[in-house]
Short mmCIF file of C-alpha atoms in Angstrom, two decimals:
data_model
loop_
_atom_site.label_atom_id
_atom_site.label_comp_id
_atom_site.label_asym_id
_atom_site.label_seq_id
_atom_site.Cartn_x
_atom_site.Cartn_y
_atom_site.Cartn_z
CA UNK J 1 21.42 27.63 53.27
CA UNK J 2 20.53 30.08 50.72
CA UNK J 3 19.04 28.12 47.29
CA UNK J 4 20.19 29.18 44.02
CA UNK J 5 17.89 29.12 40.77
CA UNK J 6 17.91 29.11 37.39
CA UNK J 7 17.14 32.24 34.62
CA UNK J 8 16.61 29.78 31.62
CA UNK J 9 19.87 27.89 30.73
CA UNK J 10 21.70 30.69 33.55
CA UNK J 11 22.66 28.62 36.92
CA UNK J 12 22.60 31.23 39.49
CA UNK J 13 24.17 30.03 42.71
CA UNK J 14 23.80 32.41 44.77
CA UNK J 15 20.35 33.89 44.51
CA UNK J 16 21.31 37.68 45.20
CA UNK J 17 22.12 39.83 42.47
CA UNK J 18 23.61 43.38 42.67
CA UNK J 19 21.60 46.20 42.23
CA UNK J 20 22.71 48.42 39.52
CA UNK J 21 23.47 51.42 40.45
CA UNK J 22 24.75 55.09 38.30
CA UNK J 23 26.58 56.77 37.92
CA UNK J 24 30.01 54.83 38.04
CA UNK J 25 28.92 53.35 41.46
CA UNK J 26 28.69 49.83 40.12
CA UNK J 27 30.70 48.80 36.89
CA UNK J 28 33.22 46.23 36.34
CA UNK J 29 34.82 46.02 39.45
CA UNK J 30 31.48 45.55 41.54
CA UNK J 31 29.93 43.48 39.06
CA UNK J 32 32.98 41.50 38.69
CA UNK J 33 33.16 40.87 41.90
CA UNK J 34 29.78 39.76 42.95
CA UNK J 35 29.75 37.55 40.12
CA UNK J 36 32.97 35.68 41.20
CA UNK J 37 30.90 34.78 44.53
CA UNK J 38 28.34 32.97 42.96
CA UNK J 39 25.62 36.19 42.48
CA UNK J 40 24.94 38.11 39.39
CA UNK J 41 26.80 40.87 38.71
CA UNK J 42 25.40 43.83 37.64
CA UNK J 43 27.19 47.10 35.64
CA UNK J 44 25.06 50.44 35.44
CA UNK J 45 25.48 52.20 31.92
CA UNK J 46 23.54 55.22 33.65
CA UNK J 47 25.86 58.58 32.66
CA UNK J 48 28.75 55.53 31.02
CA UNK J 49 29.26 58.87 28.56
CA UNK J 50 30.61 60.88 31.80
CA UNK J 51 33.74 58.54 32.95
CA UNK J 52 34.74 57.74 29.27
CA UNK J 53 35.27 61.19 27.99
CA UNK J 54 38.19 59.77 26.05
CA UNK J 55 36.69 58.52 22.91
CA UNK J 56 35.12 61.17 21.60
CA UNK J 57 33.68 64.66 22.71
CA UNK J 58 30.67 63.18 21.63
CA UNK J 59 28.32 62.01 24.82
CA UNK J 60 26.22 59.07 22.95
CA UNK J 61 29.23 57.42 21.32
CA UNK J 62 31.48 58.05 24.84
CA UNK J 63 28.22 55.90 26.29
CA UNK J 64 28.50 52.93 23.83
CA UNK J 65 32.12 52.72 23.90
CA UNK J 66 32.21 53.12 27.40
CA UNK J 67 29.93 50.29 28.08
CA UNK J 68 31.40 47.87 25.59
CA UNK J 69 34.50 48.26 27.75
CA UNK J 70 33.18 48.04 31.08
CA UNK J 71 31.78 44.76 29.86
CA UNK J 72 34.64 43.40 28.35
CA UNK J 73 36.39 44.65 31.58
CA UNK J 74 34.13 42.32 33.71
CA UNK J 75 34.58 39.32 31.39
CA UNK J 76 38.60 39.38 32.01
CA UNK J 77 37.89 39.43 35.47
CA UNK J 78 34.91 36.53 35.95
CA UNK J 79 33.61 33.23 34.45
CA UNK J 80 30.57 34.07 36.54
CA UNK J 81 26.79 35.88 35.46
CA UNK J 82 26.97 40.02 34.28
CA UNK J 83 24.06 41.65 34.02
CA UNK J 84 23.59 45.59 32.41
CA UNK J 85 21.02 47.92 34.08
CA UNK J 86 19.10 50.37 31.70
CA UNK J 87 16.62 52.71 32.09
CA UNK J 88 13.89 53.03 29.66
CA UNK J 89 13.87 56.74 30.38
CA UNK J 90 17.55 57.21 28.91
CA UNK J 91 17.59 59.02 25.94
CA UNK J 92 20.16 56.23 24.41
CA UNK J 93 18.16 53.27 26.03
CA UNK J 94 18.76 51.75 22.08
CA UNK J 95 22.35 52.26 22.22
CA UNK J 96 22.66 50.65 25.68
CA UNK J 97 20.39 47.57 24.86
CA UNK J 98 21.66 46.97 21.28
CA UNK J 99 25.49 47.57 22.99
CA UNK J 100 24.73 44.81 25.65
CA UNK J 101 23.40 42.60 23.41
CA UNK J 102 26.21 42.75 21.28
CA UNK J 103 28.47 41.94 23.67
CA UNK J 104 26.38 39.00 24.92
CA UNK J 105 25.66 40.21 28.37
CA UNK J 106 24.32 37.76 30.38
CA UNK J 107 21.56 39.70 31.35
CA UNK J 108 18.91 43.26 30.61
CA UNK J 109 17.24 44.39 33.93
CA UNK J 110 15.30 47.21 32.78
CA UNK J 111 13.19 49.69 34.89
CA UNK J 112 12.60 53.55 35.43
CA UNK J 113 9.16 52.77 33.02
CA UNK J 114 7.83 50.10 31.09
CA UNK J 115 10.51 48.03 28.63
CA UNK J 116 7.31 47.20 26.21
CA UNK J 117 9.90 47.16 23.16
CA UNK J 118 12.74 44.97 24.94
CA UNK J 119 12.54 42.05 22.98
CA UNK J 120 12.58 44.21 19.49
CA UNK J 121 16.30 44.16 19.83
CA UNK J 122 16.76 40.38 19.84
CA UNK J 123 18.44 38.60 16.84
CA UNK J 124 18.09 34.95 16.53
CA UNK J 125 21.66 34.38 17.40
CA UNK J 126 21.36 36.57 20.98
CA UNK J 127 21.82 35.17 24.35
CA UNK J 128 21.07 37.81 26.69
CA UNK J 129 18.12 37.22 29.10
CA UNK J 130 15.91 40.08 29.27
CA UNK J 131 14.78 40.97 33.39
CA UNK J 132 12.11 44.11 33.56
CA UNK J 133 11.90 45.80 36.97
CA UNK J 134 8.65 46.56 38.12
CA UNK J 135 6.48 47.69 41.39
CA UNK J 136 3.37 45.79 40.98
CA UNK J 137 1.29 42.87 39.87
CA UNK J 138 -0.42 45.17 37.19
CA UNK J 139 3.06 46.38 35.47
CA UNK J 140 4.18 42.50 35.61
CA UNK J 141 1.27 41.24 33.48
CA UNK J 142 1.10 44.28 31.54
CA UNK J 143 4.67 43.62 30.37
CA UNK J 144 3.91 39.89 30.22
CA UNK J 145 1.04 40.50 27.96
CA UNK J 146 2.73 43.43 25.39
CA UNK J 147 5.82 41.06 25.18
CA UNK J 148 3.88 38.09 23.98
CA UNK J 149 1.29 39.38 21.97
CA UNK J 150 4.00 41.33 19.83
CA UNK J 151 7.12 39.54 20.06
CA UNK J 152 6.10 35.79 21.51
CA UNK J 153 8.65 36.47 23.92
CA UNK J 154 8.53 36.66 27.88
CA UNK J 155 10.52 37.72 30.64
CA UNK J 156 13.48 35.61 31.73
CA UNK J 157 12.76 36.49 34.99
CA UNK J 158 10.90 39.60 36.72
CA UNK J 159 12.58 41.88 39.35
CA UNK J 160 9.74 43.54 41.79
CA UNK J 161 11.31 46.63 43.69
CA UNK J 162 9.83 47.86 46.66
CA UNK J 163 9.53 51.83 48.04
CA UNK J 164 12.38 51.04 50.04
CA UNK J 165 14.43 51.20 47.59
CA UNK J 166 17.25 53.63 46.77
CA UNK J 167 17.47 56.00 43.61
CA UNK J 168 14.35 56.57 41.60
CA UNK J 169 11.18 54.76 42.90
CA UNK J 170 8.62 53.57 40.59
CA UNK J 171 5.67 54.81 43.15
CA UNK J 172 3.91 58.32 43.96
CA UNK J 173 5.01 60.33 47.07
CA UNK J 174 1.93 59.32 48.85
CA UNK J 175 2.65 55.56 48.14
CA UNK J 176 6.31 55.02 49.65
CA UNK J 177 5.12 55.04 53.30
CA UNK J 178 2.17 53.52 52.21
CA UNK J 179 1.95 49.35 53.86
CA UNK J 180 -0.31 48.94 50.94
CA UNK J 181 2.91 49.01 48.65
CA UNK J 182 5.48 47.75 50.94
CA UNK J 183 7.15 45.05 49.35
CA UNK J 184 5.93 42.76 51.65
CA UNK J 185 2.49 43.30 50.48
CA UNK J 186 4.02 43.37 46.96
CA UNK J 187 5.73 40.74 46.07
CA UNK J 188 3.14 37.74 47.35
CA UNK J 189 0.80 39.68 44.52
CA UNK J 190 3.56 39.70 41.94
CA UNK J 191 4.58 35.66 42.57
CA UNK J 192 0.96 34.76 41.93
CA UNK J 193 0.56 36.74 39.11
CA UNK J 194 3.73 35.41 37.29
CA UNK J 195 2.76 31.79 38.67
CA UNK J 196 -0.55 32.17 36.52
CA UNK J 197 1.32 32.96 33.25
CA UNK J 198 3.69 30.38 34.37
CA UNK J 199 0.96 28.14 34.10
CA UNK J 200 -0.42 29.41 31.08
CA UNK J 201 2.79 29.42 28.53
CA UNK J 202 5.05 26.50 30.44
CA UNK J 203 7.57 28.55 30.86
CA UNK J 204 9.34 29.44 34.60
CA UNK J 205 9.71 33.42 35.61
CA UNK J 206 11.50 33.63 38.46
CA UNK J 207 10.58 36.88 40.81
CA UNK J 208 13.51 38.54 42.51
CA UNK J 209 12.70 41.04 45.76
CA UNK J 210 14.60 44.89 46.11
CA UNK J 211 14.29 47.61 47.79
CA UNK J 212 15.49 47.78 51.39
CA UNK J 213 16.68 44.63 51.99
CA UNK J 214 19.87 44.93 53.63
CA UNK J 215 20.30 41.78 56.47
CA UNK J 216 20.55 37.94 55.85
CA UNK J 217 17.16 37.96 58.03
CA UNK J 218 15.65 40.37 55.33
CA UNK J 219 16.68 37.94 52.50
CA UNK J 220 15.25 34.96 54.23
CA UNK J 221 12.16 36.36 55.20
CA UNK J 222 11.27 38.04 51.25
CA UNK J 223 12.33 34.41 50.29
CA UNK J 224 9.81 32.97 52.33
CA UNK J 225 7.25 35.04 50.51
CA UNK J 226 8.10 33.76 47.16
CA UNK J 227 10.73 35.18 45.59
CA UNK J 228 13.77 33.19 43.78
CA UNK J 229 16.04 35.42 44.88
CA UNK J 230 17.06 39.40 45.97
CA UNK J 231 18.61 42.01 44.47
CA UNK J 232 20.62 44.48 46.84
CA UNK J 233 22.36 47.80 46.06
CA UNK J 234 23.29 49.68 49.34
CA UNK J 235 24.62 46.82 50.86
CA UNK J 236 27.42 46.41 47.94
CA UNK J 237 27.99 50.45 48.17
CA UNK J 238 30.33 49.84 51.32
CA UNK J 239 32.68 46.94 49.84
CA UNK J 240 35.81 47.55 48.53
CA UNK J 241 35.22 46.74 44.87
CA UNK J 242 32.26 49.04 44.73
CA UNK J 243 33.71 51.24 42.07
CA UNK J 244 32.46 54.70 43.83
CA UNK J 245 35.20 56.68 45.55
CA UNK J 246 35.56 56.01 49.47
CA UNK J 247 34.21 59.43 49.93
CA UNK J 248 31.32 58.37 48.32
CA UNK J 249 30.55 55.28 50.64
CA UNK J 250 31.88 57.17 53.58
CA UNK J 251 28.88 58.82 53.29
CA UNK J 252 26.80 55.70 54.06
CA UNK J 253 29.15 55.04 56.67
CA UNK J 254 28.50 58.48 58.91
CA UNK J 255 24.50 58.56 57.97
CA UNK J 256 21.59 57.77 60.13
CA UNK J 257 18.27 56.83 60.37
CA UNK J 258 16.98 60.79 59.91
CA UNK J 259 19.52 61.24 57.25
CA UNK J 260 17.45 59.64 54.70
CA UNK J 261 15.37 61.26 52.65
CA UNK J 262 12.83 61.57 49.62
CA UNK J 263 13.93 64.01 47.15
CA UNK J 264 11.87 65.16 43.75
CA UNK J 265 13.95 64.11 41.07
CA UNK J 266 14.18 66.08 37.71
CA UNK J 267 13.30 63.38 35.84
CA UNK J 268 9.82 63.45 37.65
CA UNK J 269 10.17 60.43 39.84
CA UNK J 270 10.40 60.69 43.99
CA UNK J 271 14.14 59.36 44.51
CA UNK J 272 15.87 58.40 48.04
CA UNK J 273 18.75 59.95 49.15
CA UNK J 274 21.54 60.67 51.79
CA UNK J 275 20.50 64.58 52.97
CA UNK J 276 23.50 66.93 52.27
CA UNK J 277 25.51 70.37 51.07
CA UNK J 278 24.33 69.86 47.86
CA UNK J 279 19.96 69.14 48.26
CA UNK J 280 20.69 72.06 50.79
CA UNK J 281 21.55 74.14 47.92
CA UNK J 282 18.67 72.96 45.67
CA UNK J 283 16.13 73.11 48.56
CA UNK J 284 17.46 76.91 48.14
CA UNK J 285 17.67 77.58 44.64
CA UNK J 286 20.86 78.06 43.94
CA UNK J 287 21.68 74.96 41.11
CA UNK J 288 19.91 76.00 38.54
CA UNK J 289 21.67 73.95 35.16
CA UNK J 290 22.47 76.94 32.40
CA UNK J 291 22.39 74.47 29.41
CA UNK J 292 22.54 70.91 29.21
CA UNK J 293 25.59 68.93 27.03
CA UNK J 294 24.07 65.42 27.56
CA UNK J 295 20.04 65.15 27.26
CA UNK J 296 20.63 61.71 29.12
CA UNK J 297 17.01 61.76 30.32
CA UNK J 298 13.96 61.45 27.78
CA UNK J 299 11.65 63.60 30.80
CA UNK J 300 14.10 66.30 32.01
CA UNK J 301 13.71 69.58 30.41
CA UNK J 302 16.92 71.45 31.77
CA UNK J 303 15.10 74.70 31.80
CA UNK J 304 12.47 73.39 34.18
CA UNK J 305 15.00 71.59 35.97
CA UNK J 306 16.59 72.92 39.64
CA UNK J 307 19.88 71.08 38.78
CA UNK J 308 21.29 68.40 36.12
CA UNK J 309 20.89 65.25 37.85
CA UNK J 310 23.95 63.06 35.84
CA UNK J 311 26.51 65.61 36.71
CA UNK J 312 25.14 65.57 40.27
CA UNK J 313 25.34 62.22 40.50
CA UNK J 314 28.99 61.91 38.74
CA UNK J 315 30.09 64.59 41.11
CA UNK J 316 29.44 62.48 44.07
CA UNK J 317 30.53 59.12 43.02
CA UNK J 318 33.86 60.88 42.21
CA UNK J 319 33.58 61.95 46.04
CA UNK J 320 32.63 66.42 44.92
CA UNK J 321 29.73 65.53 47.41
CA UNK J 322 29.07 69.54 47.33
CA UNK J 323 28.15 69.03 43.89
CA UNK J 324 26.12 66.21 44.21
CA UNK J 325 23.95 63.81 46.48
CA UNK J 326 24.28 60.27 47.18
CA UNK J 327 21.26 57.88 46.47
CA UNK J 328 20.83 55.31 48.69
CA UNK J 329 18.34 52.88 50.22
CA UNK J 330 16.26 52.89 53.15
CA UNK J 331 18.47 51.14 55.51
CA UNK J 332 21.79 52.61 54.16
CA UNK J 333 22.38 53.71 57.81
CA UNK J 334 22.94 50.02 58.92
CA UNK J 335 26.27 50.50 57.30
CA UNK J 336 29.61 50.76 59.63
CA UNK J 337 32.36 49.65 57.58
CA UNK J 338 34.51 48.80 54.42
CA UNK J 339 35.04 45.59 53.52
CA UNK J 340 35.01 42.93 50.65
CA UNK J 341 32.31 41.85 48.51
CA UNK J 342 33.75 38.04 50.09
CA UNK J 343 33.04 39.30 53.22
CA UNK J 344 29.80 40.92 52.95
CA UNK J 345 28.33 37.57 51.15
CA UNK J 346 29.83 35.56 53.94
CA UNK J 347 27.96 37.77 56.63
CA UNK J 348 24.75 37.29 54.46
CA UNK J 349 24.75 33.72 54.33
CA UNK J 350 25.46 33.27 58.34
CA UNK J 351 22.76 35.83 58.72
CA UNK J 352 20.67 34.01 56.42
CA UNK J 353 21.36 30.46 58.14
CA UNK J 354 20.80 32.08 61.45
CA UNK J 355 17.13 33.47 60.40
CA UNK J 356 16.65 29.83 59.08
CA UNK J 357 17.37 27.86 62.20
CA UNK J 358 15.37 30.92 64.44
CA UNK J 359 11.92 31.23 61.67
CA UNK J 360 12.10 27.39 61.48
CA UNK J 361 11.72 26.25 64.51
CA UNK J 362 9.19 28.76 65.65
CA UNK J 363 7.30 27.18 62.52
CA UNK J 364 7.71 23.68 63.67
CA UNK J 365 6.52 24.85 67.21
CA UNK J 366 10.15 24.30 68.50
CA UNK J 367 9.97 27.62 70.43
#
């Protein structure tokens, strides 16, 4: 049986929570949805500006309003845990974390660089737990360390996210394939770091595991290591309530094992992706941006850059996937079907249950 855990006064009862994903793959209706199960929910404000063009023809104040409803959204729709994912290299990462705080979001996981000024944005009154996202032992303490010193604040809980992961990867090219940095490797490292400034300031960090995990057997097994708890993306991509379009996870769907690749972002990071039309076409230099309306990323320089990554990224959640590529973990490919966020937590925990009974008894000397 899978054991929840706590994120200070937070009961989380099922111990997955949803990666977030951008743009528009996971909002209200994903988070929602998750959260109603027992997991934390978790709405991506990456490119918000993009899908509410309504308010304004401004992109920044499309982005707060945007989120502010998408929030609100998932709070008519669950009494359960919603967490906001925000990159620190968004040009509006203030907006975004002064936007979720406001509207009491359960929960900040922050990653794509180092959240050193997180806690800044506190008020006395706030109740949203602040979760950095990290790839190593180093960036954990370091974070640890910047947060206390200046703020006498420290992380609610600490997400570690493996090369295996989907989107922008917090390692060098040389690094993903590298067992050295396999999350495996990883997270033991990370648990005993945080279990040292656990000891230190009396205060419990839980460590959740990403980045590849896709099976009940792969939840059990990253448990076993140390971790609280996991945090999945691809395997919510293929449920009904993922808010993408079904062209979008369709493409999961018909991918393989080959399919999957490592792309060079614009924003300067490797990233993984689903191989298609549209990387074709930048492998070939013919996307070349001619001005940029959003400056959503603090390190892309349009002119530099071989295509704007938002609108590619908008285009293919909206199902335009010759406009745009799909990012997407390392084990994407496993998927074969549609179905509910109910069912896909119901397969996890039998999965999970099964691993238990198999990895238990070999540990017991049983078989």
């Amino acid at each position: 049986m899978m054991k929840g855990f706590n994120i200070g006064n937070l009961k989380v009862k099922l111990p997955i929570v949803q990666g977030g994903m951008g743009v528009g793959v996971s909002l209200s209706g994903l988070a929602s949805a998750v959260a109603n199960e027992g997991g934390i929910g978790v709405i991506s404000c990456a490119g918000i500006g993009l899908l509410y063009h309504k308010f304004s023809k401004d992109y920044l104040t499309n982005s707060i309003m945007g989120l502010r409803e998408e929030i609100r959204k998932a709070r008519m729709k669950t009494k359960g845990i919603i967490g906001v994912n925000i990159m620190v290299a968004l040009n509006n990462f203030a907006d975004m974390v002064r936007t979720s705080i406001e509207e009491k979001a359960d929960i900040i996981f922050s990653g794509a660089g180092l959240p050193l000024d997180l806690p800044s944005y506190l008020k006395k009154d706030s109740t949203t737990k602040l979760v950095p996202i990290v790839s190593s032992a180093r960036a954990a303490k370091l974070i640890c360390d910047k947060w206390y010193t200046n703020y006498k604040y420290l992380p609610d809980a600490i997400v570690v996210e493996g090369p295996k992961a989907g989107g922008h990867l917090g390692y060098k090219r040389e690094q993903i394939e590298d067992e050295n940095y396999s999350l495996e490797k990883i997270v033991p490292e990370v648990v005993a770091q945080i279990h040292v400034i656990e000891e230190h300031y009396g205060k419990q960090i839980p460590v959740i595991a990403g980045g590849g995990l896709y099976t009940g057997e792969d939840i059990y097994k990253i448990m076993e290591l140390g971790a609280s708890g996991v945090q999945l993306g691809s395997k919510f991509v293929t449920t009904t309530e993922c808010d993408a379009s079904d062209e979008f996870k369709q493409t999961y769907i018909n991918s393989s094992a080959s399919d999957i690749d490592i792309i060079a972002s614009p924003v300067g990071m490797p990233g993984r992706a689903i191989r298609g039309e549209f990387i074709r076409k930048v492998r070939e230099g013919l996307t070349k941006p001619k001005k940029c309306s959003f400056h959503c990323i603090k390190t892309c320089d349009y002119k530099k850059s071989p295509y704007c990554i938002i609108m590619a990224l908008y285009n293919a959640a909206k199902g335009n996937l010759s406009k745009g590529y799909v990012f997407a973990g390392a084990n994407a490919y496993l998927s074969d079907k549609i179905i509910s966020v109910k069912e896909t937590i119901a397969s996890l925990k039998s999965e999970f249950q099964a691993a238990q009974s198999k990895f238990g008894r070999k540990k017991c000397g049983l078989v």
